[in-house]
mmCIF file of C-alpha atoms in Angstrom:
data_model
loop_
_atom_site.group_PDB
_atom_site.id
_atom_site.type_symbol
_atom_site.label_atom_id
_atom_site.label_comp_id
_atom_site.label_asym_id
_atom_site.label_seq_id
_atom_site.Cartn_x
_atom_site.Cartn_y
_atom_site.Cartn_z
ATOM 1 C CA UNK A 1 3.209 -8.820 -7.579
ATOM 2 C CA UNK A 2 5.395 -7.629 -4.933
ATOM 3 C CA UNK A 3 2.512 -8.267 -2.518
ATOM 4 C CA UNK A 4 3.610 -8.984 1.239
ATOM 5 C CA UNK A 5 2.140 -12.731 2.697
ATOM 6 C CA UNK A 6 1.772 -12.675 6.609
ATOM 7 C CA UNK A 7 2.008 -15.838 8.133
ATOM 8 C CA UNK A 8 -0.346 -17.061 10.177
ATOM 9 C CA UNK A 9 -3.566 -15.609 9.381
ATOM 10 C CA UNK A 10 -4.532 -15.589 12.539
ATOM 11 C CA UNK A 11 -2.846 -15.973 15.989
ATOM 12 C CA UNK A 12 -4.526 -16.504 19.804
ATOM 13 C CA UNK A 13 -1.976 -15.636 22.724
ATOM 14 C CA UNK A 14 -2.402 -15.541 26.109
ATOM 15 C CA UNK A 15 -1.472 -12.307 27.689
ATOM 16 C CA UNK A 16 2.400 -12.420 28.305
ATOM 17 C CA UNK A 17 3.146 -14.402 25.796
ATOM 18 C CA UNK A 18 5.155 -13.520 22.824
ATOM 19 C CA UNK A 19 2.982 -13.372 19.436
ATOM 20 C CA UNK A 20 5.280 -14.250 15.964
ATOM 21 C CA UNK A 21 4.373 -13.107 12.818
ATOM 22 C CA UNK A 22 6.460 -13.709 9.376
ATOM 23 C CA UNK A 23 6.080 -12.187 6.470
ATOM 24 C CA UNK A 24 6.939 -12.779 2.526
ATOM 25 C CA UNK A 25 7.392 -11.093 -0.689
ATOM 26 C CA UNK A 26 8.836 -11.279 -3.898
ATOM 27 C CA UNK A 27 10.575 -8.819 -5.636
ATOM 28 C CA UNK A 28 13.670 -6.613 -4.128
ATOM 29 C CA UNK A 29 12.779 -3.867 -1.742
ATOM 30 C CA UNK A 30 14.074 -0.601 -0.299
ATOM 31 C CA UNK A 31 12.573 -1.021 2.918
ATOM 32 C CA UNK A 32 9.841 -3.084 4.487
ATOM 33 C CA UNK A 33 6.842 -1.623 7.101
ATOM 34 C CA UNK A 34 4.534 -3.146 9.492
ATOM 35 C CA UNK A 35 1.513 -1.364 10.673
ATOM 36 C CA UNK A 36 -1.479 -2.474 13.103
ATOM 37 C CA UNK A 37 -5.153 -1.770 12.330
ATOM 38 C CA UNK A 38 -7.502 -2.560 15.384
ATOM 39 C CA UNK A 39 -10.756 -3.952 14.234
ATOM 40 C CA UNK A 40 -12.320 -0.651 11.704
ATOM 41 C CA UNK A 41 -9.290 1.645 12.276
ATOM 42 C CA UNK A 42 -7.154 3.684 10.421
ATOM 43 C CA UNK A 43 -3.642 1.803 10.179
ATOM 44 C CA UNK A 44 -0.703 2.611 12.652
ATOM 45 C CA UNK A 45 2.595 2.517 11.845
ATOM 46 C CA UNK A 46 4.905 0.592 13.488
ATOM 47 C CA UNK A 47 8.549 -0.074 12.577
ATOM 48 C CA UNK A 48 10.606 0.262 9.159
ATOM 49 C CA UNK A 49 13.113 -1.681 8.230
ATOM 50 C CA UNK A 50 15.567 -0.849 5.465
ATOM 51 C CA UNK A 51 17.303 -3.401 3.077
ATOM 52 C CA UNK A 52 20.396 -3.707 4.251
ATOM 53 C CA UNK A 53 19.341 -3.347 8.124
ATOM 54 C CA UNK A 54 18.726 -7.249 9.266
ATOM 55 C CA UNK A 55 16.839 -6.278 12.836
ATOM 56 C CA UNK A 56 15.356 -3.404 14.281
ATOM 57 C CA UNK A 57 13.613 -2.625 17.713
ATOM 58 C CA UNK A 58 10.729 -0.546 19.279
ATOM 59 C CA UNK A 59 9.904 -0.969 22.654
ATOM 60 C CA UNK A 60 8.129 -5.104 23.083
ATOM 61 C CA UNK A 61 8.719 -4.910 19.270
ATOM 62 C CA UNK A 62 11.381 -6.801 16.911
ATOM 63 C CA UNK A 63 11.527 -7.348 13.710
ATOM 64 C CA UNK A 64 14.340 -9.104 11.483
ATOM 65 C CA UNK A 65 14.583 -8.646 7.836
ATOM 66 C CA UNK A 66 16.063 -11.984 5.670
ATOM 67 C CA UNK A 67 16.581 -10.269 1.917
ATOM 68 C CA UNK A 68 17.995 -13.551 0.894
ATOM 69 C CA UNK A 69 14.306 -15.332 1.810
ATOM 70 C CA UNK A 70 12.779 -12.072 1.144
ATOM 71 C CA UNK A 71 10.875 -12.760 4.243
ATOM 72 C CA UNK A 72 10.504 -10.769 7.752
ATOM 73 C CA UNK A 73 9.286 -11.254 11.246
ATOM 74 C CA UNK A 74 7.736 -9.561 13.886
ATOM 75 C CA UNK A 75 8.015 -10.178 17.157
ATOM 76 C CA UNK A 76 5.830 -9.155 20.158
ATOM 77 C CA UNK A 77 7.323 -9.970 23.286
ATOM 78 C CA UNK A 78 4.785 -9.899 26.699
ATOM 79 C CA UNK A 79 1.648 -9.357 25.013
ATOM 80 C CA UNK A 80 -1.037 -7.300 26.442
ATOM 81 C CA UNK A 81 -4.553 -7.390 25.863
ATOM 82 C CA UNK A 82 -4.082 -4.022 23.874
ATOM 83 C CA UNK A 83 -2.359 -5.377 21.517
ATOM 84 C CA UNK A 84 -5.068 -7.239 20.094
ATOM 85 C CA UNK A 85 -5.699 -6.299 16.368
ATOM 86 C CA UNK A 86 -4.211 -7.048 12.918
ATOM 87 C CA UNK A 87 -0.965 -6.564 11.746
ATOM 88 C CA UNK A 88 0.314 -6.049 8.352
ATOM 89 C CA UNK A 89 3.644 -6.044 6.536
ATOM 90 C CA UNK A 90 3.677 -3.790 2.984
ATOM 91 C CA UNK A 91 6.672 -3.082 1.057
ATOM 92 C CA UNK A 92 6.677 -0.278 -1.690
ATOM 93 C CA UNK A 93 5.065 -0.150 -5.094
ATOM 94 C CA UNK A 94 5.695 1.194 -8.429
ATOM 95 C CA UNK A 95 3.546 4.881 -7.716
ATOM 96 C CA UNK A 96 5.403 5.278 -4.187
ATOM 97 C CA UNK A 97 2.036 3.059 -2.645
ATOM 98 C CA UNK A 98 2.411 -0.135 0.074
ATOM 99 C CA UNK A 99 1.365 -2.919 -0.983
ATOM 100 C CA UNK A 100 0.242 -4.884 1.898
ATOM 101 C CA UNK A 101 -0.259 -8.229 2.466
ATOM 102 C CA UNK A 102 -3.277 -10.112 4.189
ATOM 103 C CA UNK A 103 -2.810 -9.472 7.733
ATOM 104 C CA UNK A 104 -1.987 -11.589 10.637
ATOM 105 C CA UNK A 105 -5.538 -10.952 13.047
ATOM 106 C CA UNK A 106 -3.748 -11.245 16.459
ATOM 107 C CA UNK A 107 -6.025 -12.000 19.452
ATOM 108 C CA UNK A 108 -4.505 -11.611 23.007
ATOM 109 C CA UNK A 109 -6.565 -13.132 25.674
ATOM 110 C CA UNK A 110 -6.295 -11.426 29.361
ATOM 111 C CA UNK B 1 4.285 13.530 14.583
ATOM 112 C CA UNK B 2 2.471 13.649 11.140
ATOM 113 C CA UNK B 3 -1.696 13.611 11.338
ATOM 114 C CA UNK B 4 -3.938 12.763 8.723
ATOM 115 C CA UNK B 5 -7.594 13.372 9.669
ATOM 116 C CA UNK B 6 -10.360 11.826 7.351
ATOM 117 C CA UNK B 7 -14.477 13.023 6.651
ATOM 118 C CA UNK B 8 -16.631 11.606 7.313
ATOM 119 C CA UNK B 9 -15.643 8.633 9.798
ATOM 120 C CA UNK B 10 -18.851 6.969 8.754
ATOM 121 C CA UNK B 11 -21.638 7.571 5.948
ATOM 122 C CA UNK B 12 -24.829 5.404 4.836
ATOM 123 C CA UNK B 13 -26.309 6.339 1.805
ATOM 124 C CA UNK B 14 -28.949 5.880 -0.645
ATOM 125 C CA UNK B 15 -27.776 3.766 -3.796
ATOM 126 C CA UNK B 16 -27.649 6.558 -6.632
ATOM 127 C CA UNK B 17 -26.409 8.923 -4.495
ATOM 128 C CA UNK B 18 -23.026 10.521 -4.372
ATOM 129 C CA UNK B 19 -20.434 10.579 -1.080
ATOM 130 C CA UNK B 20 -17.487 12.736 -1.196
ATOM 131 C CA UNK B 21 -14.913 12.205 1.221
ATOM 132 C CA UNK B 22 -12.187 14.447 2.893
ATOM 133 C CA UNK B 23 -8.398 13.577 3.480
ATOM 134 C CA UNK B 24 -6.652 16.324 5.318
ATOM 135 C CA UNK B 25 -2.671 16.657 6.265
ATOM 136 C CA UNK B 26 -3.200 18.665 9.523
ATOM 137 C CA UNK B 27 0.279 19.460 10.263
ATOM 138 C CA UNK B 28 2.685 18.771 7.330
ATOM 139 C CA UNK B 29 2.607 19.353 3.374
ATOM 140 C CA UNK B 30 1.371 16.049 1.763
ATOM 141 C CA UNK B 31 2.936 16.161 -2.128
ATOM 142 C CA UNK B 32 1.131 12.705 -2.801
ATOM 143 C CA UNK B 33 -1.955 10.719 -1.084
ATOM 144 C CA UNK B 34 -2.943 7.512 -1.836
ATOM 145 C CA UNK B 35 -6.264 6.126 -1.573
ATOM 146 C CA UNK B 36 -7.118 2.791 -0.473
ATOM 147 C CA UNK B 37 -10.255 0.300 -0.477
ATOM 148 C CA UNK B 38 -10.265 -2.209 2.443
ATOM 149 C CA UNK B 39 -13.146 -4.881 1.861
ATOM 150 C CA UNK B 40 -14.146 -6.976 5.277
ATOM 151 C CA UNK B 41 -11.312 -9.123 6.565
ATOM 152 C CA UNK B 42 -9.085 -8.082 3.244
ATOM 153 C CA UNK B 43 -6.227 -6.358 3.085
ATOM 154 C CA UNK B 44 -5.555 -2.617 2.015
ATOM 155 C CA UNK B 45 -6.153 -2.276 -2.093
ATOM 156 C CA UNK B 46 -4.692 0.684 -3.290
ATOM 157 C CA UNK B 47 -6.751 2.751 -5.294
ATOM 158 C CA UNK B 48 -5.287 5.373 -7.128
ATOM 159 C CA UNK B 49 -2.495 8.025 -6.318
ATOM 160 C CA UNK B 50 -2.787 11.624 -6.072
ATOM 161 C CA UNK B 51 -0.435 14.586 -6.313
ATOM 162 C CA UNK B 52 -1.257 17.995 -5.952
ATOM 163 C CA UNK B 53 -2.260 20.207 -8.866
ATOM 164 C CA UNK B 54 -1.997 16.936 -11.025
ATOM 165 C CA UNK B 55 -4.827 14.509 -12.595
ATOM 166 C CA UNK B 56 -4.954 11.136 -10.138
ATOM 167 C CA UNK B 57 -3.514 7.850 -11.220
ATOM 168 C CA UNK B 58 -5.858 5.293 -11.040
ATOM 169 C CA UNK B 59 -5.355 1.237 -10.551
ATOM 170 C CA UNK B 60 -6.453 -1.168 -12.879
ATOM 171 C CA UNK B 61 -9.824 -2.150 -12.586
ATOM 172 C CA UNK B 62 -10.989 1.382 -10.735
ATOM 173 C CA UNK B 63 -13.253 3.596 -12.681
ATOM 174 C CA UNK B 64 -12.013 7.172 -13.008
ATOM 175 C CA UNK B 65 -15.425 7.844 -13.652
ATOM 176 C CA UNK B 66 -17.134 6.436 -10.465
ATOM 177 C CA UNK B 67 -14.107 7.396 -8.172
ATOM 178 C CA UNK B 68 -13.741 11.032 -8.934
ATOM 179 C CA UNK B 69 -10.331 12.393 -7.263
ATOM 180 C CA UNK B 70 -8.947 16.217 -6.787
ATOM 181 C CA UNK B 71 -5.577 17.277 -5.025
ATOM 182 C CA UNK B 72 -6.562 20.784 -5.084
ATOM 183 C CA UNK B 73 -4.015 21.792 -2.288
ATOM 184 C CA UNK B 74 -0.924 20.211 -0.373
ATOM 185 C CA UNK B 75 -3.574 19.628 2.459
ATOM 186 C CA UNK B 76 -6.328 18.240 1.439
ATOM 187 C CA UNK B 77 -7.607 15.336 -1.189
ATOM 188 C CA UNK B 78 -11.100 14.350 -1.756
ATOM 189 C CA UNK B 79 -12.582 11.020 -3.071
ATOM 190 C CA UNK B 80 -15.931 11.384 -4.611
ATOM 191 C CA UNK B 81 -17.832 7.837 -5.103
ATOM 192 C CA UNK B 82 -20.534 8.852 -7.784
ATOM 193 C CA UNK B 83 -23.593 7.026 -8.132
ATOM 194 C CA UNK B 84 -23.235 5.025 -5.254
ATOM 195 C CA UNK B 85 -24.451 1.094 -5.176
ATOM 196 C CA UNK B 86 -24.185 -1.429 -2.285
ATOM 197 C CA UNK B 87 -20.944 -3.304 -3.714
ATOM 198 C CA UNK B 88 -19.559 0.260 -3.168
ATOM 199 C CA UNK B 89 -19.833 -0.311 0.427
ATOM 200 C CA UNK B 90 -16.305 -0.616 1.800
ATOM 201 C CA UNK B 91 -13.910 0.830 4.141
ATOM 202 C CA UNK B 92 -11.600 3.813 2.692
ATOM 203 C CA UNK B 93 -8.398 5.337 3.604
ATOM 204 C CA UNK B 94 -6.272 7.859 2.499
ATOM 205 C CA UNK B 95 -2.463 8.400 3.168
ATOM 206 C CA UNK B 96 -0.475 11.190 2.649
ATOM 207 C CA UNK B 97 3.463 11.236 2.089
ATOM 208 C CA UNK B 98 5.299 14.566 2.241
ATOM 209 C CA UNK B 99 7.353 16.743 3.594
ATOM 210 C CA UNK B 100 7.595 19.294 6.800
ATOM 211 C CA UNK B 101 8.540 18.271 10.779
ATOM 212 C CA UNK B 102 7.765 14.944 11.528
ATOM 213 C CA UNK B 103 7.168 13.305 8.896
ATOM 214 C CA UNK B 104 9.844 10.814 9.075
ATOM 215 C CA UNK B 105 10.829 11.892 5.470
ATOM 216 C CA UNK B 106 9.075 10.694 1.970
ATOM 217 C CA UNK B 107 9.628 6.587 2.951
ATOM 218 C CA UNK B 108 6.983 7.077 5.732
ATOM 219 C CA UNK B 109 3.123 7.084 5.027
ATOM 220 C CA UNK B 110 0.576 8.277 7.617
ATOM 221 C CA UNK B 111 -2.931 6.937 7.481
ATOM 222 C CA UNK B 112 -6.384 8.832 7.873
ATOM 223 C CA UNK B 113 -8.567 6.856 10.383
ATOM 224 C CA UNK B 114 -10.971 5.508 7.127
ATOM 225 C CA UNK B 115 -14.589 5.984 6.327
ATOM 226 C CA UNK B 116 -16.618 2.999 6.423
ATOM 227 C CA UNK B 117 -19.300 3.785 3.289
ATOM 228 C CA UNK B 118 -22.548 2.179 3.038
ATOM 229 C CA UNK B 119 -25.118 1.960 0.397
ATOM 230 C CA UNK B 120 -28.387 1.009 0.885
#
């Protein structure tokens, strides 16, 4: 399975903080995603990162792409209280689907 | 940028019964939607994949049968759960990937806001 593995499962932050979340997977990839999904949402998307790019940014976002540990992180820097939901990585699948992984449940407390 | 609305946002139902629901590109050409099954405090499981004026490819495991789609148009894609029981109950959302202004090109999937079903 080329399933993405976020890393924690969950994560409590005080506002301001920065909130780190890694993700893994397993086979090669074109490009890797992360959305959010607050709690009974649709999922937003949030930053793609292509193979041979090793960090992108978006606004209090960063994430950094390793293909050699087939892993990737993202970073939230000064956390708000609206940034409280859960956060997935996905990379592609075989019918042109994401596969996501579990989530990372990010709680940011004011 | 590329919407994807979804109906209903919510439905309870009778077990037996059957609940169709509605995934709609509002503003761009969707070639292929996906639909996905979210169980409480799971992750997104695909489904099966649609593309327009072609027969749905379904995971393994997913009944054809039970989960009844049709990509009649490049707009819209509708999920019909058939015969409805509790363990049916679940969160669903469709995505669409295609083409027109906005759409960030074919790498780039936009998300209908789900519709939490529930059998009684």
């Amino acid at each position: 399975s080329q399933q993405g593995e976020e890393d924690p499962q969950a994560l409590s932050i005080q506002e301001g903080e920065n909130a780190t979340m890694n993700c893994s997977y397993k086979t090669s990839i074109n490009n890797l995603q992360w959305y959010r999904q607050n709690s009974g949402r649709g999922l937003v998307h949030l930053i793609l990162i292509r193979s041979n790019e090793r960090e992108k940014h978006s606004g209090r976002l960063r994430v950094t792409l390793d293909t050699s540990k087939k892993s990737s992180s993202l970073l939230i820097t000064a956390s708000r209280a609206a940034d409280t939901a859960s956060y997935f990585c996905s990379v592609g699948g075989s019918q042109g689907n994401l596969i996501f992984g579990k989530g990372t449940k990010l709680s940011v407390k004011p | 940028g590329a919407v994807v609305s979804q109906h209903p946002s919510w439905v309870i139902c009778k077990s037996g019964t059957s609940v169709k629901i509605e995934c709609r590109s509002l503003d761009f050409q969707a070639t292929t939607m996906f639909w996905y099954r979210q169980f409480p405090k799971q992750s997104l499981m695909l489904m099966a994949t649609s593309n327009e004026g072609s027969k749905a490819t379904y995971e393994q495991g997913v009944e054809k049968d039970k989960f009844l789609i049709n990509h009649a148009s490049l707009t819209l894609s509708t999920l019909t759960v058939t015969s409805a029981h509790p363990e049916d109950s679940s969160f669903y959302i469709c995505s669409a990937r295609g083409v027109g202004p906005g759409t960030g090109g074919t790498d780039t999937q936009y998300f209908g806001p789900g519709t939490r079903l529930t059998v009684l």
